Coordinates of C-alpha atoms in Angstrom, one line a residue:
M1338 CA -30.7 81.7 21.9
M1339 CA -30.4 78.3 23.7
N1340 CA -27.1 76.6 23.1
V1341 CA -26.9 72.9 22.4
K1342 CA -23.8 72.7 24.6
D1343 CA -25.9 73.5 27.5
F1344 CA -27.3 70.0 27.2
D1345 CA -24.0 68.2 27.3
Y1346 CA -22.6 65.7 29.8
E1347 CA -19.7 63.4 30.2
L1348 CA -20.8 59.7 29.7
P1349 CA -18.0 57.1 29.8
E1350 CA -18.5 54.6 27.1
E1351 CA -18.6 51.6 29.3
L1352 CA -21.8 53.0 30.7
I1353 CA -23.7 52.5 27.4
A1354 CA -25.8 49.2 27.9
Q1355 CA -25.1 46.8 25.0
D1356 CA -27.4 44.1 25.9
P1357 CA -30.8 43.8 27.5
L1358 CA -31.2 42.6 31.1
E1359 CA -32.5 39.0 31.6
D1360 CA -35.5 40.3 33.5
R1361 CA -37.0 43.5 32.0
S1362 CA -38.2 44.7 35.2
A1363 CA -34.9 44.2 37.1
S1364 CA -33.2 47.6 35.7
R1365 CA -32.6 50.3 38.2
L1366 CA -34.9 53.4 38.5
M1367 CA -33.7 56.7 39.5
V1368 CA -36.9 58.8 40.8
L1369 CA -36.4 62.6 40.3
D1370 CA -38.4 65.1 42.1
R1371 CA -38.9 67.8 39.4
K1372 CA -39.6 70.6 42.0
T1373 CA -36.6 69.9 44.4
G1374 CA -34.2 68.0 42.2
E1375 CA -33.9 65.2 44.8
V1376 CA -33.0 61.8 43.6
E1377 CA -33.9 58.2 44.9
H1378 CA -32.4 54.9 43.9
R1379 CA -34.8 52.2 43.3
H1380 CA -35.5 49.2 40.9
F1381 CA -38.0 49.4 38.3
K1382 CA -40.3 46.7 40.0
D1383 CA -40.7 49.4 42.7
I1384 CA -42.6 51.9 40.2
T1385 CA -46.0 50.5 41.7
E1386 CA -45.0 52.3 44.9
Y1387 CA -44.9 55.7 43.0
L1388 CA -48.4 55.0 41.2
K1389 CA -51.7 55.8 42.9
P1390 CA -55.3 54.7 42.0
G1391 CA -56.9 56.9 39.5
D1392 CA -53.6 57.7 37.8
C1393 CA -53.3 57.2 34.1
L1394 CA -50.4 55.7 32.6
V1395 CA -49.9 56.3 28.9
I1396 CA -48.1 53.7 26.8
N1397 CA -47.0 53.6 23.1
N1398 CA -48.0 50.5 21.5
T1399 CA -46.1 50.9 18.2
K1400 CA -44.1 47.8 17.0
V1401 CA -40.6 48.0 15.7
I1402 CA -40.2 46.4 12.3
P1403 CA -37.0 44.5 11.4
A1404 CA -36.4 47.4 9.1
R1405 CA -32.7 46.6 8.3
L1406 CA -32.3 44.6 5.0
F1407 CA -29.1 43.5 3.4
G1408 CA -29.0 42.9 -0.3
A1409 CA -27.0 43.1 -3.3
K1410 CA -27.1 45.3 -6.6
E1411 CA -28.5 43.2 -9.3
E1412 CA -25.9 44.2 -11.9
T1413 CA -22.8 44.1 -9.9
N1414 CA -23.5 41.8 -6.8
A1415 CA -22.1 44.8 -4.7
K1416 CA -23.5 44.7 -1.2
I1417 CA -26.1 47.1 -0.2
E1418 CA -27.8 47.8 3.2
V1419 CA -31.2 49.3 3.3
L1420 CA -32.9 50.7 6.3
L1421 CA -36.8 51.3 5.9
L1422 CA -37.9 54.5 7.3
K1423 CA -41.4 55.5 6.0
R1424 CA -44.1 53.6 4.3
K1425 CA -45.5 55.5 1.2
E1426 CA -48.3 54.2 -1.1
N1427 CA -47.9 50.9 -3.4
D1428 CA -45.1 49.2 -1.7
I1429 CA -42.9 52.3 -2.0
W1430 CA -40.8 53.0 1.0
E1431 CA -38.6 56.0 2.0
T1432 CA -35.2 54.4 3.1
L1433 CA -31.7 55.0 4.0
V1434 CA -29.1 53.3 1.7
K1435 CA -25.7 52.5 2.5
P1436 CA -23.5 53.1 0.2
G1437 CA -25.7 55.7 -1.1
K1438 CA -23.3 56.4 -4.2
K1439 CA -24.2 53.0 -5.6
A1440 CA -27.9 53.5 -5.4
K1441 CA -28.7 55.8 -8.2
K1442 CA -32.3 56.1 -9.8
G1443 CA -33.1 52.8 -11.6
T1444 CA -30.7 50.6 -9.4
K1445 CA -32.2 47.1 -8.7
I1446 CA -31.5 45.3 -5.3
I1447 CA -32.1 41.5 -4.6
F1448 CA -32.5 40.5 -1.1
G1449 CA -32.6 37.0 0.2
D1450 CA -32.2 35.1 -3.0
G1451 CA -34.8 37.2 -4.7
L1452 CA -37.6 36.6 -2.2
L1453 CA -37.8 40.4 -2.2
T1454 CA -36.5 42.8 -4.8
G1455 CA -36.4 46.6 -4.9
E1456 CA -35.8 49.4 -7.3
V1457 CA -34.8 53.0 -6.4
V1458 CA -37.3 55.0 -8.1
D1459 CA -36.3 58.5 -6.6
V1460 CA -33.9 60.4 -4.5
V1461 CA -35.3 62.7 -1.9
E1462 CA -34.4 65.0 0.9
E1463 CA -31.1 64.4 2.8
G1464 CA -30.0 61.7 0.1
N1465 CA -32.9 59.2 1.3
R1466 CA -34.0 57.0 -1.5
L1467 CA -37.4 55.9 -2.6
I1468 CA -37.5 52.2 -3.3
Q1469 CA -40.3 50.2 -4.9
F1470 CA -40.4 46.7 -3.6
H1471 CA -41.7 43.5 -5.5
Y1472 CA -42.6 40.2 -3.7
D1473 CA -45.0 37.3 -3.6
G1474 CA -47.0 37.0 -0.1
I1475 CA -47.2 39.4 2.8
F1476 CA -44.5 42.0 3.0
E1477 CA -44.3 41.7 6.8
E1478 CA -43.8 38.2 6.9
I1479 CA -40.9 38.5 4.3
L1480 CA -39.6 41.3 6.3
D1481 CA -39.7 39.0 9.6
Q1482 CA -37.7 36.4 7.7
L1483 CA -35.0 38.7 6.1
G1484 CA -35.1 41.8 8.2
Q1485 CA -33.0 42.8 11.3
M1486 CA -33.9 45.1 14.1
P1487 CA -32.7 48.4 13.6
L1488 CA -30.7 48.8 16.8
P1489 CA -29.2 52.4 17.6
P1490 CA -25.7 53.1 16.1
Y1491 CA -24.2 53.0 19.6
I1492 CA -25.4 49.4 20.2
T1493 CA -22.6 47.3 18.9
H1494 CA -23.7 43.8 20.1
Q1495 CA -26.0 41.5 17.8
L1496 CA -29.4 41.0 19.5
K1497 CA -30.0 37.3 20.3
D1498 CA -33.8 37.6 20.7
K1499 CA -35.7 40.2 18.3
N1500 CA -38.4 40.5 20.9
R1501 CA -36.1 42.2 23.5
Y1502 CA -36.2 45.6 21.4
Q1503 CA -40.0 45.2 21.6
T1504 CA -42.1 46.3 24.4
V1505 CA -44.5 43.4 25.7
Y1506 CA -47.4 45.4 24.4
A1507 CA -46.2 46.4 21.0
K1508 CA -49.3 45.9 18.6
Y1509 CA -48.9 48.2 15.3
D1510 CA -46.2 47.8 12.9
G1511 CA -44.3 51.0 11.9
S1512 CA -41.6 51.9 14.0
A1513 CA -37.7 52.2 13.1
A1514 CA -36.8 52.4 16.7
A1515 CA -38.3 51.1 19.9
P1516 CA -40.1 53.3 22.6
T1517 CA -37.5 52.3 24.9
A1518 CA -39.0 53.6 28.4
G1519 CA -41.6 50.8 27.8
L1520 CA -39.0 47.9 27.6
H1521 CA -38.9 47.7 31.4
F1522 CA -42.5 46.5 31.8
T1523 CA -43.4 42.8 31.9
K1524 CA -47.0 41.4 31.5
E1525 CA -46.9 40.7 35.1
L1526 CA -46.0 44.2 36.3
L1527 CA -48.6 46.0 33.9
E1528 CA -51.2 43.5 35.5
E1529 CA -50.1 44.5 39.0
V1530 CA -50.4 48.2 38.0
R1531 CA -53.8 47.6 36.6
A1532 CA -54.8 45.8 39.8
M1533 CA -54.1 48.8 41.9
G1534 CA -56.5 51.0 40.0
V1535 CA -54.3 52.6 37.7
D1536 CA -55.8 53.1 34.3
I1537 CA -53.7 52.2 31.1
A1538 CA -54.2 54.3 28.0
E1539 CA -52.5 53.1 24.8
V1540 CA -51.6 55.5 22.1
T1541 CA -49.6 54.9 18.9
L1542 CA -46.5 56.9 17.7
H1543 CA -44.2 55.4 15.1
V1544 CA -40.7 56.3 16.1
G1545 CA -38.6 57.5 13.3
L1546 CA -34.8 57.3 13.2
G1547 CA -34.6 61.3 13.5
T1548 CA -34.7 60.5 17.3
F1549 CA -31.1 59.5 17.3
R1550 CA -30.3 62.5 14.8
P1551 CA -27.8 64.8 16.7
V1552 CA -28.6 68.5 16.9
K1553 CA -26.1 69.9 14.6
V1554 CA -26.8 73.5 15.0
E1555 CA -25.5 75.6 17.9
N1556 CA -28.5 77.5 18.4
V1557 CA -31.3 74.8 19.5
L1558 CA -34.2 76.7 18.2
E1559 CA -32.8 76.2 14.7
H1560 CA -32.8 72.3 14.8
H1561 CA -35.2 70.8 12.1
M1562 CA -37.2 68.4 14.1
H1563 CA -38.3 65.1 12.4
S1564 CA -41.9 64.2 11.9
E1565 CA -43.7 61.1 13.2
Y1566 CA -47.1 59.6 12.5
Y1567 CA -49.2 59.1 15.5
M1568 CA -52.8 58.0 16.6
I1569 CA -55.2 58.3 19.5
S1570 CA -58.4 56.3 19.9
K1571 CA -61.4 57.7 21.4
E1572 CA -60.9 55.3 24.3
A1573 CA -57.5 56.4 25.0
A1574 CA -58.5 60.2 24.9
D1575 CA -61.4 59.5 27.0
K1576 CA -59.3 57.7 29.8
I1577 CA -56.6 60.6 29.8
N1578 CA -59.4 63.3 30.0
Q1579 CA -61.0 61.7 32.8
A1580 CA -58.0 61.4 34.8
K1581 CA -57.1 64.9 34.3
Q1582 CA -60.7 66.1 35.2
S1583 CA -60.8 63.9 38.2
G1584 CA -57.6 65.6 39.7
H1585 CA -55.4 62.5 39.0
R1586 CA -52.0 62.3 37.1
V1587 CA -51.3 61.6 33.7
I1588 CA -48.0 59.5 33.7
A1589 CA -46.4 59.1 30.0
V1590 CA -44.2 56.2 29.6
G1591 CA -41.5 57.6 27.2
T1592 CA -40.8 60.6 25.2
T1593 CA -42.8 59.3 22.3
S1594 CA -46.2 59.1 24.4
T1595 CA -45.1 62.4 25.9
R1596 CA -44.9 63.9 22.2
T1597 CA -48.2 62.3 21.1
L1598 CA -50.3 63.6 24.0
E1599 CA -48.6 67.0 23.9
A1600 CA -49.0 67.3 20.0
A1601 CA -52.6 66.3 20.0
A1602 CA -54.0 68.3 23.0
D1603 CA -56.0 71.4 22.3
E1604 CA -55.1 74.7 24.2
N1605 CA -56.9 73.2 27.3
G1606 CA -55.1 70.1 27.5
V1607 CA -58.1 68.1 26.4
L1608 CA -57.6 65.1 23.9
H1609 CA -59.8 64.0 21.0
E1610 CA -59.7 61.0 18.8
T1611 CA -57.1 61.9 16.0
S1612 CA -54.1 60.7 14.0
G1613 CA -51.7 62.9 11.9
W1614 CA -48.1 63.9 11.8
T1615 CA -46.3 65.5 14.5
D1616 CA -42.8 67.4 14.6
I1617 CA -43.4 69.1 18.0
F1618 CA -40.1 70.0 19.5
I1619 CA -40.1 70.3 23.3
Y1620 CA -37.3 72.2 25.0
P1621 CA -37.2 74.2 28.3
G1622 CA -39.7 77.0 28.4
Y1623 CA -42.4 74.6 27.1
E1624 CA -45.6 74.5 29.2
F1625 CA -46.8 71.1 29.3
K1626 CA -50.8 70.5 28.8
V1627 CA -51.4 67.2 29.5
I1628 CA -48.5 65.1 31.4
D1629 CA -47.7 65.4 35.2
A1630 CA -45.0 62.7 35.2
L1631 CA -42.7 60.9 33.0
I1632 CA -41.1 57.4 32.9
T1633 CA -38.0 57.6 30.5
N1634 CA -34.5 56.0 29.9
F1635 CA -31.3 58.1 30.1
H1636 CA -30.6 60.0 26.8
L1637 CA -27.7 60.9 24.4
P1638 CA -26.0 64.1 25.4
Q1639 CA -26.9 67.3 23.6
S1640 CA -30.0 65.3 22.1
T1641 CA -33.6 66.5 21.7
L1642 CA -34.7 64.0 24.2
V1643 CA -32.3 65.5 26.9
M1644 CA -34.0 68.8 26.2
L1645 CA -37.5 67.3 26.4
V1646 CA -36.9 66.0 30.1
S1647 CA -35.3 69.3 30.8
A1648 CA -38.5 71.2 29.9
L1649 CA -40.2 68.9 32.6
A1650 CA -37.7 68.8 35.3
G1651 CA -35.5 71.8 34.7
R1652 CA -32.0 71.7 32.9
E1653 CA -30.0 71.9 36.3
H1654 CA -32.1 69.2 37.9
V1655 CA -31.6 66.9 34.9
L1656 CA -28.0 67.2 34.5
H1657 CA -27.4 67.0 38.2
A1658 CA -29.4 63.9 38.3
Y1659 CA -27.3 62.4 35.1
E1660 CA -24.0 63.3 36.9
I1661 CA -25.3 61.2 39.8
A1662 CA -26.4 58.4 37.4
V1663 CA -22.8 58.3 35.9
Q1664 CA -21.2 58.4 39.7
E1665 CA -23.5 55.5 40.6
K1666 CA -22.7 53.6 37.2
Y1667 CA -26.4 53.5 36.0
R1668 CA -26.8 51.8 32.5
F1669 CA -27.6 54.5 29.7
F1670 CA -29.8 54.7 26.6
S1671 CA -32.0 52.0 24.9
F1672 CA -31.1 49.0 26.9
G1673 CA -30.3 50.8 30.0
D1674 CA -32.0 52.0 33.3
A1675 CA -35.1 54.1 33.9
M1676 CA -35.8 57.5 35.4
L1677 CA -39.3 58.5 36.9
I1678 CA -39.7 62.2 36.8
Q1679 CA -42.6 63.3 39.1

């Protein structure tokens, strides 16, 4: 049995970052040695000092869609909020609807003066609604016009610039949340990394809101992990395999890149071009097949993400580092500071 309380820590609310920094790469960087547990305090720009020629940096190029829509019921004009979770076929989406009670099967919802309309066609597991959308034109463009970024529940401030909850290398629409470790990179910093002889491999994992789902069971092993869609191109697989074969490090940017690589690798840690769904759950005791180091943010207490970083660096080391981060007033969560575990 592994107890969820073993992954708890005290976090003063004022340390939860509510707004992104003006300069993405100006955030702080805690460097954690996973063997000794020692920490160093740096700034994110200094990441280049920890990278070596031949290393392969793996980034997740998913793009967050402005998935929060505010509409009204056709019959009663009652306000309804819809969060897009997963695209099914024929403009049907699995969604989270608030208030759910008002969204029975057959309910019609109007968004943006009728630019977009939706009908609840089914209620599925966990009370999620399947909604069939109708519109003229291109769905993504309408979404861009009407939708808001689905910021995590602990961020209460309004986001002034949609792009700040997007990495500078975001390419493929599909995430309900940003792969936040990547938010620290600027185009200039990535160029600097490339110029050093570090290979950059791009993979895709569409981040689901399950990322924020608290672990509600006492025994961690009973937690039901959400599943997310990923893609690895031949080019990315070749770059990563090449780095490993030449004895260089594979450094994942974010827990999403980590889950993609670890889910897709064969038993020898070799990657092939592939795509599919993964519900891989990484917690202490897990043997990593691909990654050697990880760039990540500071995660929620008792979350599956704290468990993942604990699998890499050891629970005691991680919780001790988090304790130091609290003392040193690091900024936590999505818009917060970063950590390099190596």
